[in-house]
Short mmCIF file of C-alpha atoms in Angstrom, two decimals:
data_model
loop_
_atom_site.label_atom_id
_atom_site.label_comp_id
_atom_site.label_asym_id
_atom_site.label_seq_id
_atom_site.Cartn_x
_atom_site.Cartn_y
_atom_site.Cartn_z
CA MET A 14 47.84 96.51 -157.70
CA THR A 15 48.80 100.27 -157.05
CA TRP A 16 47.31 100.12 -153.81
CA ASN A 17 49.12 97.17 -152.98
CA LEU A 18 52.24 98.84 -153.88
CA PHE A 19 51.79 101.68 -152.10
CA LYS A 20 50.57 99.90 -148.68
CA ASN A 21 53.80 97.51 -148.83
CA ARG A 22 55.95 100.33 -149.34
CA ARG A 23 54.58 101.86 -145.83
CA HIS A 24 56.47 100.72 -142.74
CA LEU A 25 54.57 98.21 -140.24
CA SER A 26 52.45 99.88 -136.98
CA ASP A 27 53.70 98.86 -133.91
CA ALA A 28 50.71 97.04 -133.13
CA THR A 29 51.44 94.91 -136.03
CA LEU A 30 55.11 94.12 -134.89
CA ALA A 31 53.77 93.63 -131.30
CA GLU A 32 51.57 90.96 -132.65
CA TRP A 33 54.32 89.50 -134.93
CA ALA A 34 56.49 89.52 -131.50
CA MET A 35 54.15 87.97 -129.57
CA LEU A 36 54.45 84.90 -131.67
CA GLY A 37 57.60 84.75 -130.98
CA SER A 38 59.62 82.59 -133.29
CA MET A 39 56.70 82.11 -135.88
CA ASP A 40 57.49 81.64 -139.62
CA VAL A 41 56.92 84.90 -141.78
CA GLY A 42 53.77 84.32 -143.32
CA VAL A 43 51.30 83.28 -140.83
CA VAL A 44 47.79 83.66 -141.11
CA GLU A 45 45.67 83.12 -138.67
CA ASP A 46 41.59 83.35 -138.08
CA GLY A 47 41.23 86.97 -136.31
CA MET A 48 44.80 87.57 -136.57
CA VAL A 49 45.92 91.46 -137.46
CA LEU A 50 48.73 89.78 -139.50
CA SER A 51 48.13 89.59 -143.13
CA ALA A 52 49.75 88.68 -146.20
CA ASP A 53 50.91 91.64 -147.14
CA ALA A 54 52.33 92.69 -143.91
CA ALA A 55 54.27 89.48 -144.02
CA GLU A 56 55.51 90.27 -147.53
CA HIS A 57 56.15 93.81 -146.35
CA LEU A 58 58.56 92.11 -143.56
CA ALA A 59 60.17 89.91 -145.32
CA ARG A 60 61.74 92.44 -147.49
CA CYS A 61 61.93 95.35 -145.09
CA GLU A 62 64.98 95.72 -143.27
CA PRO A 63 63.88 98.69 -140.60
CA CYS A 64 60.71 96.62 -140.31
CA GLN A 65 62.63 93.35 -139.51
CA ARG A 66 65.00 95.18 -136.77
CA ARG A 67 62.27 96.67 -135.35
CA ARG A 68 60.46 93.13 -135.13
CA ASP A 69 63.76 91.60 -133.94
CA GLU A 70 64.53 94.45 -130.95
CA LEU A 71 61.07 93.79 -130.18
CA VAL A 72 61.18 89.99 -130.05
CA ALA A 73 64.04 90.16 -128.25
CA LEU A 74 62.91 92.41 -125.59
CA LEU A 75 59.89 90.64 -124.78
CA GLY A 76 61.93 87.38 -125.06
CA ASP A 77 63.90 88.67 -122.13
CA VAL A 78 61.27 90.47 -120.26
CA LYS A 79 60.12 87.06 -120.08
CA ARG A 80 63.16 85.40 -119.14
CA VAL A 81 63.67 87.64 -116.06
CA ALA A 82 60.18 87.40 -115.05
CA ARG A 83 60.20 83.55 -114.95
CA SER A 84 63.60 83.31 -113.48
CA ASP A 85 62.34 85.92 -110.41
CA ALA A 86 59.17 83.98 -109.94
CA ASP A 87 61.26 80.59 -110.30
CA ALA A 88 63.60 81.74 -107.66
CA ALA A 89 60.86 83.04 -105.27
CA LEU A 90 58.80 79.95 -105.45
CA THR A 91 61.50 77.23 -104.25
CA PRO A 92 61.01 73.45 -104.80
CA GLN A 93 60.51 73.29 -100.64
CA ARG A 94 58.04 75.83 -100.79
CA LEU A 95 56.21 74.36 -103.59
CA ALA A 96 56.14 70.89 -101.88
CA SER A 97 54.97 72.37 -98.87
CA GLN A 98 52.47 74.47 -100.25
CA ARG A 99 51.17 70.96 -101.86
CA GLN A 100 51.01 69.26 -98.63
CA ARG A 101 49.07 71.74 -97.41
CA ILE A 102 46.42 71.70 -100.30
CA THR A 103 46.17 67.94 -99.92
CA ARG A 104 45.28 68.29 -96.03
CA ARG A 105 42.84 71.46 -96.49
CA ILE A 106 41.01 69.19 -99.79
CA ALA A 107 41.31 66.45 -97.32
CA ALA A 108 39.66 68.03 -94.26
CA LEU A 109 37.25 69.13 -97.19
CA VAL A 110 35.75 65.78 -98.01
CA GLY A 111 36.26 64.58 -94.11
CA SER A 112 39.12 61.99 -95.08
CA ALA A 113 41.44 63.57 -93.16
CA ALA A 114 42.65 61.93 -90.11
CA PRO A 115 39.73 62.71 -86.93
CA ALA A 116 41.14 65.46 -84.69
CA ARG A 117 41.69 64.59 -81.05
CA VAL A 118 38.90 66.08 -78.84
CA LEU A 119 39.13 66.43 -75.39
CA ARG A 120 36.88 65.48 -73.19
CA PHE A 121 34.92 67.53 -70.95
CA PRO A 122 32.46 66.85 -68.09
CA ALA A 123 29.32 68.18 -69.11
CA LYS A 124 27.98 68.98 -65.60
CA ILE A 125 29.95 68.83 -62.32
CA ARG A 126 28.47 65.75 -60.58
CA SER A 127 27.21 66.10 -56.88
CA VAL A 128 27.78 63.27 -54.90
CA PRO A 129 24.66 62.63 -52.85
CA ARG A 130 25.21 62.91 -48.91
CA THR A 131 23.31 60.35 -46.51
CA LEU A 132 22.11 61.20 -42.99
CA GLU A 133 24.67 59.54 -41.60
CA GLN A 134 27.62 61.59 -43.13
CA HIS A 135 25.73 64.56 -42.21
CA ARG A 136 26.15 63.80 -38.61
CA TRP A 137 29.78 62.83 -38.90
CA LEU A 138 30.33 66.27 -40.32
CA ALA A 139 28.48 68.10 -37.58
CA ALA A 140 30.38 66.23 -34.85
CA ALA A 141 33.68 66.99 -36.21
CA MET A 142 32.83 70.59 -36.63
CA VAL A 143 32.36 71.02 -33.03
CA ALA A 144 34.92 68.71 -31.76
CA GLY A 145 37.17 71.25 -33.71
CA LEU A 146 35.70 74.29 -31.90
CA VAL A 147 35.86 72.39 -28.61
CA VAL A 148 39.46 71.75 -28.76
CA GLY A 149 40.47 75.15 -30.27
CA VAL A 150 39.12 76.87 -27.39
CA PHE A 151 40.87 74.58 -25.05
CA ALA A 152 44.09 75.05 -26.61
CA GLY A 153 43.72 79.16 -26.18
CA GLN A 154 42.98 78.56 -22.52
CA MET A 155 46.11 76.14 -22.18
CA LEU A 156 48.18 78.65 -23.93
CA ASP A 157 46.87 81.88 -21.86
CA PHE A 158 47.76 79.58 -18.48
CA THR A 159 51.58 78.72 -19.39
CA ARG A 160 52.32 82.20 -19.94
CA GLY A 161 51.26 82.78 -16.36
CA ASP A 162 51.15 86.23 -15.05
CA GLY A 163 52.44 87.81 -17.75
CA THR A 164 56.08 88.55 -16.79
CA ARG A 165 57.35 86.05 -19.42
CA PRO A 166 56.97 88.20 -22.36
CA ALA A 167 59.09 91.30 -20.64
CA GLU A 168 61.77 88.78 -19.16
CA THR A 169 62.50 87.16 -22.81
CA ILE A 170 62.82 90.43 -24.50
CA VAL A 171 65.35 91.97 -21.75
CA ALA A 172 67.11 88.48 -21.89
CA THR A 173 67.70 89.23 -25.36
CA MET A 174 69.24 92.45 -25.15
CA ASP A 175 72.91 92.81 -24.19
CA GLY A 176 74.78 95.36 -22.52
CA ASP A 177 74.51 96.47 -18.65
CA ALA A 178 72.93 99.79 -20.58
CA PHE A 179 69.78 97.80 -20.67
CA VAL A 180 67.36 97.39 -17.91
CA SER A 181 67.82 94.47 -16.04
CA ALA A 182 65.55 91.53 -15.27
CA SER A 183 64.64 92.50 -11.62
CA ARG A 184 63.90 96.43 -13.03
CA ALA A 185 61.87 94.92 -15.83
CA VAL A 186 59.18 93.10 -13.24
CA ALA A 187 59.19 96.63 -11.74
CA LEU A 188 58.25 98.22 -14.92
CA ARG A 189 55.54 95.52 -15.18
CA GLY A 190 52.10 97.27 -16.30
CA ALA A 191 54.16 99.38 -18.01
CA GLN A 192 54.57 97.81 -20.71
CA GLY A 193 54.21 100.61 -23.69
CA LEU A 194 56.80 102.94 -22.18
CA LEU A 195 59.35 99.65 -22.08
CA ASP A 196 58.67 99.02 -25.73
CA ASP A 197 59.28 103.01 -26.84
CA GLU A 198 62.62 102.81 -24.80
CA MET A 199 63.73 99.55 -26.60
CA ILE A 200 62.86 101.40 -30.00
CA LEU A 201 65.15 104.57 -28.89
CA THR A 202 67.69 102.41 -27.59
CA GLU A 203 68.03 100.47 -30.53
CA ILE A 204 68.19 103.52 -32.75
CA ASP A 205 71.20 105.06 -30.71
CA GLY A 206 73.00 101.96 -30.61
CA ALA A 207 72.59 102.08 -34.74
CA LEU A 208 73.36 105.56 -34.82
CA ALA A 209 76.68 104.72 -33.07
CA THR A 210 78.04 102.43 -35.71
CA GLU A 211 80.82 103.84 -38.17
CA TYR A 212 78.39 103.56 -40.98
CA CYS A 213 76.28 106.03 -39.83
CA GLU A 214 78.97 108.50 -39.52
CA ALA A 215 78.61 109.04 -43.49
CA LEU A 216 75.02 110.08 -43.07
CA ASN A 217 75.66 112.82 -40.16
CA ALA A 218 76.14 115.37 -42.74
CA LEU A 219 72.91 114.27 -44.73
CA ASP A 220 71.23 114.55 -41.45
CA ALA A 221 72.44 118.03 -40.70
CA LEU A 222 71.12 119.39 -44.24
CA THR A 223 67.52 117.79 -43.44
CA PRO A 224 65.20 120.17 -41.72
CA ARG A 225 63.53 118.96 -38.52
CA ILE A 226 59.67 118.85 -38.20
CA GLN A 227 59.84 121.48 -35.38
CA GLU A 228 61.78 123.87 -37.27
CA VAL A 229 59.48 123.22 -40.16
CA SER A 230 56.22 123.99 -37.72
CA LEU A 231 58.08 126.85 -36.37
CA ALA A 232 58.86 128.39 -39.94
CA GLY A 233 55.07 128.05 -40.42
CA ARG A 234 54.00 129.83 -37.71
CA MET B 17 52.45 77.68 -144.51
CA SER B 18 50.13 77.44 -141.17
CA HIS B 19 51.63 77.27 -138.04
CA LYS B 20 49.15 77.27 -135.34
CA PRO B 21 50.10 79.79 -132.46
CA PRO B 22 51.99 78.58 -129.62
CA THR B 23 49.34 77.69 -126.75
CA VAL B 24 49.03 76.84 -123.18
CA ALA B 25 46.21 74.14 -124.04
CA SER B 26 48.26 71.42 -125.11
CA ALA B 27 47.56 67.67 -124.87
CA ASP B 28 48.73 67.58 -121.10
CA THR B 29 46.02 70.20 -120.76
CA ASP B 30 43.45 68.40 -122.61
CA ARG B 31 44.28 65.36 -120.66
CA ASP B 32 43.78 67.58 -117.43
CA THR B 33 40.31 68.32 -119.01
CA ILE B 34 39.47 64.82 -119.19
CA THR B 35 40.84 64.12 -115.69
CA ALA B 36 38.60 67.11 -114.28
CA GLY B 37 35.93 65.78 -115.84
CA GLU B 38 36.27 62.19 -114.45
CA ILE B 39 36.68 64.06 -110.86
CA LYS B 40 33.43 65.88 -111.33
CA ALA B 41 31.75 62.31 -112.18
CA LEU B 42 33.21 61.03 -109.24
CA LEU B 43 32.14 63.76 -106.96
CA ALA B 44 28.63 63.27 -108.29
CA LYS B 45 28.74 59.55 -107.61
CA GLY B 46 29.90 60.86 -104.04
CA ASP B 47 33.22 59.01 -104.06
CA THR B 48 35.05 61.81 -102.70
CA ALA B 49 38.22 60.05 -101.47
CA ARG B 50 38.99 58.37 -105.22
CA ALA B 51 37.81 62.34 -106.30
CA ARG B 52 40.46 63.73 -104.08
CA GLU B 53 43.27 61.56 -105.09
CA ARG B 54 42.66 62.18 -108.65
CA PHE B 55 42.46 65.89 -108.20
CA GLU B 56 46.33 65.50 -106.90
CA GLU B 57 47.30 65.02 -109.99
CA LEU B 58 46.02 68.37 -111.33
CA VAL B 59 47.46 69.87 -108.44
CA GLY B 60 50.67 68.46 -109.81
CA SER B 61 50.42 69.70 -113.24
CA HIS B 62 49.00 73.33 -112.09
CA GLN B 63 50.46 74.18 -109.07
CA ARG B 64 54.15 75.77 -110.48
CA ARG B 65 52.20 77.80 -113.27
CA ALA B 66 49.46 78.92 -110.71
CA SER B 67 52.16 80.12 -108.34
CA ARG B 68 53.92 82.27 -111.05
CA ILE B 69 50.83 83.80 -112.24
CA ALA B 70 49.97 84.70 -108.60
CA TYR B 71 53.57 86.03 -108.08
CA HIS B 72 53.58 88.42 -111.02
CA TYR B 73 50.45 89.79 -109.07
CA LEU B 74 51.22 89.40 -105.50
CA ARG B 75 55.00 89.40 -105.33
CA ASP B 76 54.82 88.06 -102.00
CA VAL B 77 55.68 84.27 -101.58
CA ALA B 78 53.38 83.89 -98.14
CA GLU B 79 50.80 85.64 -100.27
CA VAL B 80 51.38 83.34 -103.46
CA ASP B 81 51.03 80.24 -100.89
CA GLU B 82 47.89 81.13 -99.70
CA ALA B 83 46.10 82.63 -103.00
CA VAL B 84 47.09 78.88 -104.79
CA GLN B 85 45.94 77.22 -102.12
CA ASP B 86 42.61 79.11 -102.05
CA ALA B 87 42.35 78.64 -105.79
CA PHE B 88 42.94 74.83 -105.46
CA VAL B 89 40.09 74.34 -102.96
CA LYS B 90 37.88 76.50 -104.78
CA ALA B 91 38.60 74.76 -108.01
CA PHE B 92 37.75 71.47 -106.20
CA VAL B 93 34.36 72.53 -104.49
CA HIS B 94 33.64 74.28 -107.43
CA LEU B 95 34.27 71.14 -109.83
CA PRO B 96 30.61 70.16 -110.29
CA SER B 97 30.18 73.11 -112.06
CA PHE B 98 33.15 73.05 -114.26
CA ARG B 99 31.87 72.52 -118.05
CA GLN B 100 34.03 70.52 -119.99
CA GLU B 101 34.19 72.20 -123.36
CA LEU B 102 36.42 74.96 -121.76
CA PRO B 103 39.93 73.54 -121.09
CA PHE B 104 40.49 73.29 -117.55
CA VAL B 105 43.45 75.54 -117.63
CA VAL B 106 41.73 78.35 -118.49
CA TRP B 107 38.89 77.70 -116.31
CA PHE B 108 41.48 77.34 -113.11
CA THR B 109 43.85 80.30 -114.43
CA ARG B 110 40.94 82.38 -114.22
CA ILE B 111 40.01 81.33 -110.57
CA VAL B 112 43.78 81.97 -109.71
CA ILE B 113 43.99 85.42 -111.20
CA ASN B 114 39.88 86.57 -109.37
CA GLY B 115 41.89 85.24 -106.01
CA CYS B 116 44.68 87.56 -106.88
CA LEU B 117 42.74 90.43 -107.70
CA ASP B 118 40.84 90.38 -104.32
CA ARG B 119 43.85 89.83 -102.45
CA LEU B 120 45.36 92.86 -104.03
CA LYS B 121 42.03 94.69 -102.98
CA ALA B 122 42.16 93.86 -99.54
CA GLN B 123 46.01 94.91 -99.14
CA ASN B 124 45.01 98.37 -100.81
CA ARG B 125 41.89 98.65 -97.88
CA ARG B 126 44.54 97.87 -95.48
CA SER B 127 47.57 99.90 -96.55
CA ARG B 128 44.85 102.53 -96.37
CA TRP B 129 44.09 102.16 -92.71
CA MET B 130 47.02 100.44 -91.09
CA VAL B 131 50.40 100.98 -90.59
CA PRO B 132 52.92 98.31 -90.95
CA ILE B 133 54.85 97.38 -87.63
CA PHE B 134 58.41 96.91 -89.29
CA ASP B 135 58.85 96.39 -92.75
CA SER B 136 62.83 96.10 -94.15
CA GLY B 137 61.74 95.88 -97.83
CA GLU B 138 63.95 92.88 -98.48
CA SER B 139 63.17 89.40 -98.56
CA ASP B 140 65.19 86.34 -97.45
CA ARG B 141 66.13 85.95 -101.05
CA ASP B 142 67.72 89.81 -101.24
CA LEU B 143 69.59 88.82 -98.05
CA ALA B 144 70.57 85.54 -99.53
CA GLU B 145 71.46 87.36 -102.70
CA ARG B 146 74.34 89.64 -100.68
CA ARG B 147 76.39 86.65 -100.05
CA PRO B 148 79.18 86.37 -102.52
CA SER B 149 78.65 83.86 -105.35
CA ALA B 150 81.66 82.58 -106.69
CA ASP B 151 79.82 82.71 -110.45
CA ARG B 152 78.51 86.04 -109.89
CA THR B 153 80.12 89.45 -109.54
CA PRO B 154 78.82 91.85 -106.79
CA GLU B 155 77.70 94.07 -109.92
CA GLU B 156 76.29 91.45 -111.70
CA VAL B 157 74.31 90.46 -109.00
CA LEU B 158 72.79 94.42 -108.44
CA LEU B 159 72.25 94.61 -112.11
CA ALA B 160 70.12 91.61 -111.96
CA ARG B 161 68.21 92.57 -108.73
CA GLU B 162 68.07 96.13 -110.47
CA ARG B 163 66.48 94.81 -113.87
CA ARG B 164 63.80 92.57 -111.47
CA GLU B 165 63.00 95.28 -109.72
CA HIS B 166 62.37 97.47 -112.46
CA LEU B 167 60.56 94.80 -114.41
CA ALA B 168 58.18 94.08 -111.54
CA ALA B 169 57.75 98.00 -110.60
CA ALA B 170 56.53 98.31 -114.27
CA ILE B 171 53.73 95.03 -114.24
CA GLN B 172 52.44 96.81 -110.95
CA TRP B 173 52.08 100.06 -112.50
CA LEU B 174 50.26 98.58 -115.69
CA PRO B 175 46.44 98.83 -115.28
CA GLU B 176 44.88 95.79 -114.30
CA ARG B 177 43.89 94.62 -117.58
CA GLN B 178 47.19 95.29 -119.72
CA ARG B 179 48.94 93.53 -116.79
CA THR B 180 46.58 90.35 -116.95
CA VAL B 181 46.96 90.47 -120.83
CA LEU B 182 51.23 90.59 -120.66
CA ILE B 183 51.51 88.22 -117.47
CA LEU B 184 49.31 85.37 -119.46
CA GLY B 185 50.45 86.30 -122.84
CA VAL B 186 54.13 87.05 -122.70
CA PHE B 187 55.48 85.50 -119.32
CA GLU B 188 52.74 82.43 -119.83
CA GLY B 189 52.38 82.01 -123.35
CA TYR B 190 48.56 81.96 -123.32
CA THR B 191 47.07 82.95 -126.45
CA ALA B 192 45.16 86.17 -127.22
CA ARG B 193 41.73 83.12 -127.78
CA GLU B 194 42.83 81.75 -124.52
CA ILE B 195 43.16 85.17 -122.51
CA SER B 196 39.94 86.16 -123.80
CA GLU B 197 38.11 83.03 -122.41
CA VAL B 198 39.98 83.44 -119.09
CA THR B 199 39.38 87.39 -118.75
CA GLY B 200 35.75 87.44 -120.48
CA VAL B 201 37.27 89.98 -122.73
CA ASN B 202 36.50 89.81 -126.72
CA GLU B 203 39.65 88.74 -128.38
CA SER B 204 40.00 91.83 -130.38
CA THR B 205 40.07 93.79 -127.31
CA VAL B 206 42.75 91.39 -125.66
CA ARG B 207 44.94 92.06 -128.45
CA VAL B 208 44.62 96.20 -128.24
CA HIS B 209 45.40 95.65 -124.51
CA GLN B 210 48.27 93.67 -125.44
CA PHE B 211 49.78 96.10 -127.61
CA ARG B 212 49.39 98.82 -125.34
CA ALA B 213 51.07 96.68 -122.33
CA ILE B 214 53.90 96.21 -124.59
CA ARG B 215 54.28 99.76 -125.63
CA ALA B 216 53.72 100.92 -122.38
CA LEU B 217 56.18 98.13 -120.91
CA ARG B 218 58.87 99.10 -123.52
CA LYS B 219 58.32 102.77 -122.39
CA LEU B 220 58.57 102.18 -118.09
CA ILE B 221 61.43 99.72 -118.48
CA GLY B 222 63.51 102.15 -121.08
CA GLY B 223 63.82 99.69 -123.73
CA ASP B 224 67.02 101.27 -124.87
CA ARG B 225 68.71 101.13 -121.60
CA TRP B 226 66.91 97.51 -121.03
CA MET B 227 68.73 96.01 -124.35
CA ILE B 228 71.91 97.89 -123.40
CA GLU B 229 72.23 96.28 -120.07
CA ARG B 230 70.83 92.75 -121.36
CA ARG B 231 73.93 92.93 -124.32
CA ALA B 232 76.39 93.71 -121.27
CA ASP B 233 74.78 90.72 -119.36
CA ARG B 234 75.38 88.55 -122.58
CA THR B 235 79.16 90.01 -123.01
CA GLU B 236 79.89 89.48 -119.24
CA ALA B 237 78.56 85.64 -119.71
CA SER B 238 80.61 84.55 -122.65
CA ARG B 239 83.47 86.15 -121.02
CA THR B 240 83.17 83.88 -118.19
#
């Protein structure tokens, strides 16, 4: 009796109150198998205001924590997300048990089939190749023949050039055999013509600054 | 006066256990199409709870999606080994939690070796919360977000076993006995973990500050 009175005077431990708080709204006096709560603790709690206050605060805290945690999860897990998740679960299980719609399989040939050729086809193929060769050689000869004595290209080039400064057709004929020299001359003339344009005036200053290869080689010596 | 403690193993979950037994029998007979149809009932009744539990662990909706999908597929595959003396909810919760813990371990491994390319640290929901709302002031939104983040950080800080006990016991309403069945830890140890988890949580979230904010929230709510 004395021990009981002494026990009831002591406040409940945090562990006991936590246990109590976990039970939430249950009535005081609950005694379950294996529970920490005892009849003595229940009795103490019924008449001890500080313990009641501590218990109530703990219950409120846990209730609030639960509410926040749940609302957090519920906000993240929207009904749309859960619906699509459910569909995926269903599809995966359907695929697992083999009752899903069969997947479309693209057909590939197992191996490349070679078409057997007959002897007749081989002969035609050889004849076509020989004919092609003959026609090619003949066409090449004909092309050379139409060019004549080789004056045509020079005349053509000269005809495309404008201005009196350039060689005339008669001079071009005279330069037959000196085709390389004529080509060089044409390039240099083109360069001179290009340099004479107004757009190149602006580049003259830059040109003056650029060292000539001769100057460089002389300096090297 | 004797009340049973609140429990997740309600009449619904008893029915689910019976359903799971029936599916097991269907699978044994080879009627997989029917088993699959019946399993969808179980998916319907446990999906939300499983997703919530996974969310408390993983905090990433894409990861949660995958973890829950995997858990259901695993449950279906292993239904032939399901023992009906255990409630289906307990058996399934164990699968969900083990999956989540495996994912967390994998995440830790990845984070040790890999650097994320870009992580703004903001989810779509955070962006949505930045929009002005008619019924909540920016201050309230900020306060709610802060409390949520505070709580989430506190939960993540808890040791694995305390976290499990807290998530199942406080957030989801599992009894100590059910938690003991899920985790394989004996009931009295569950209670110890439960108490330690609550004590740590109160310390981590700053119980007094939390309660003051809560009061402020309520005052604001009653004013509006």
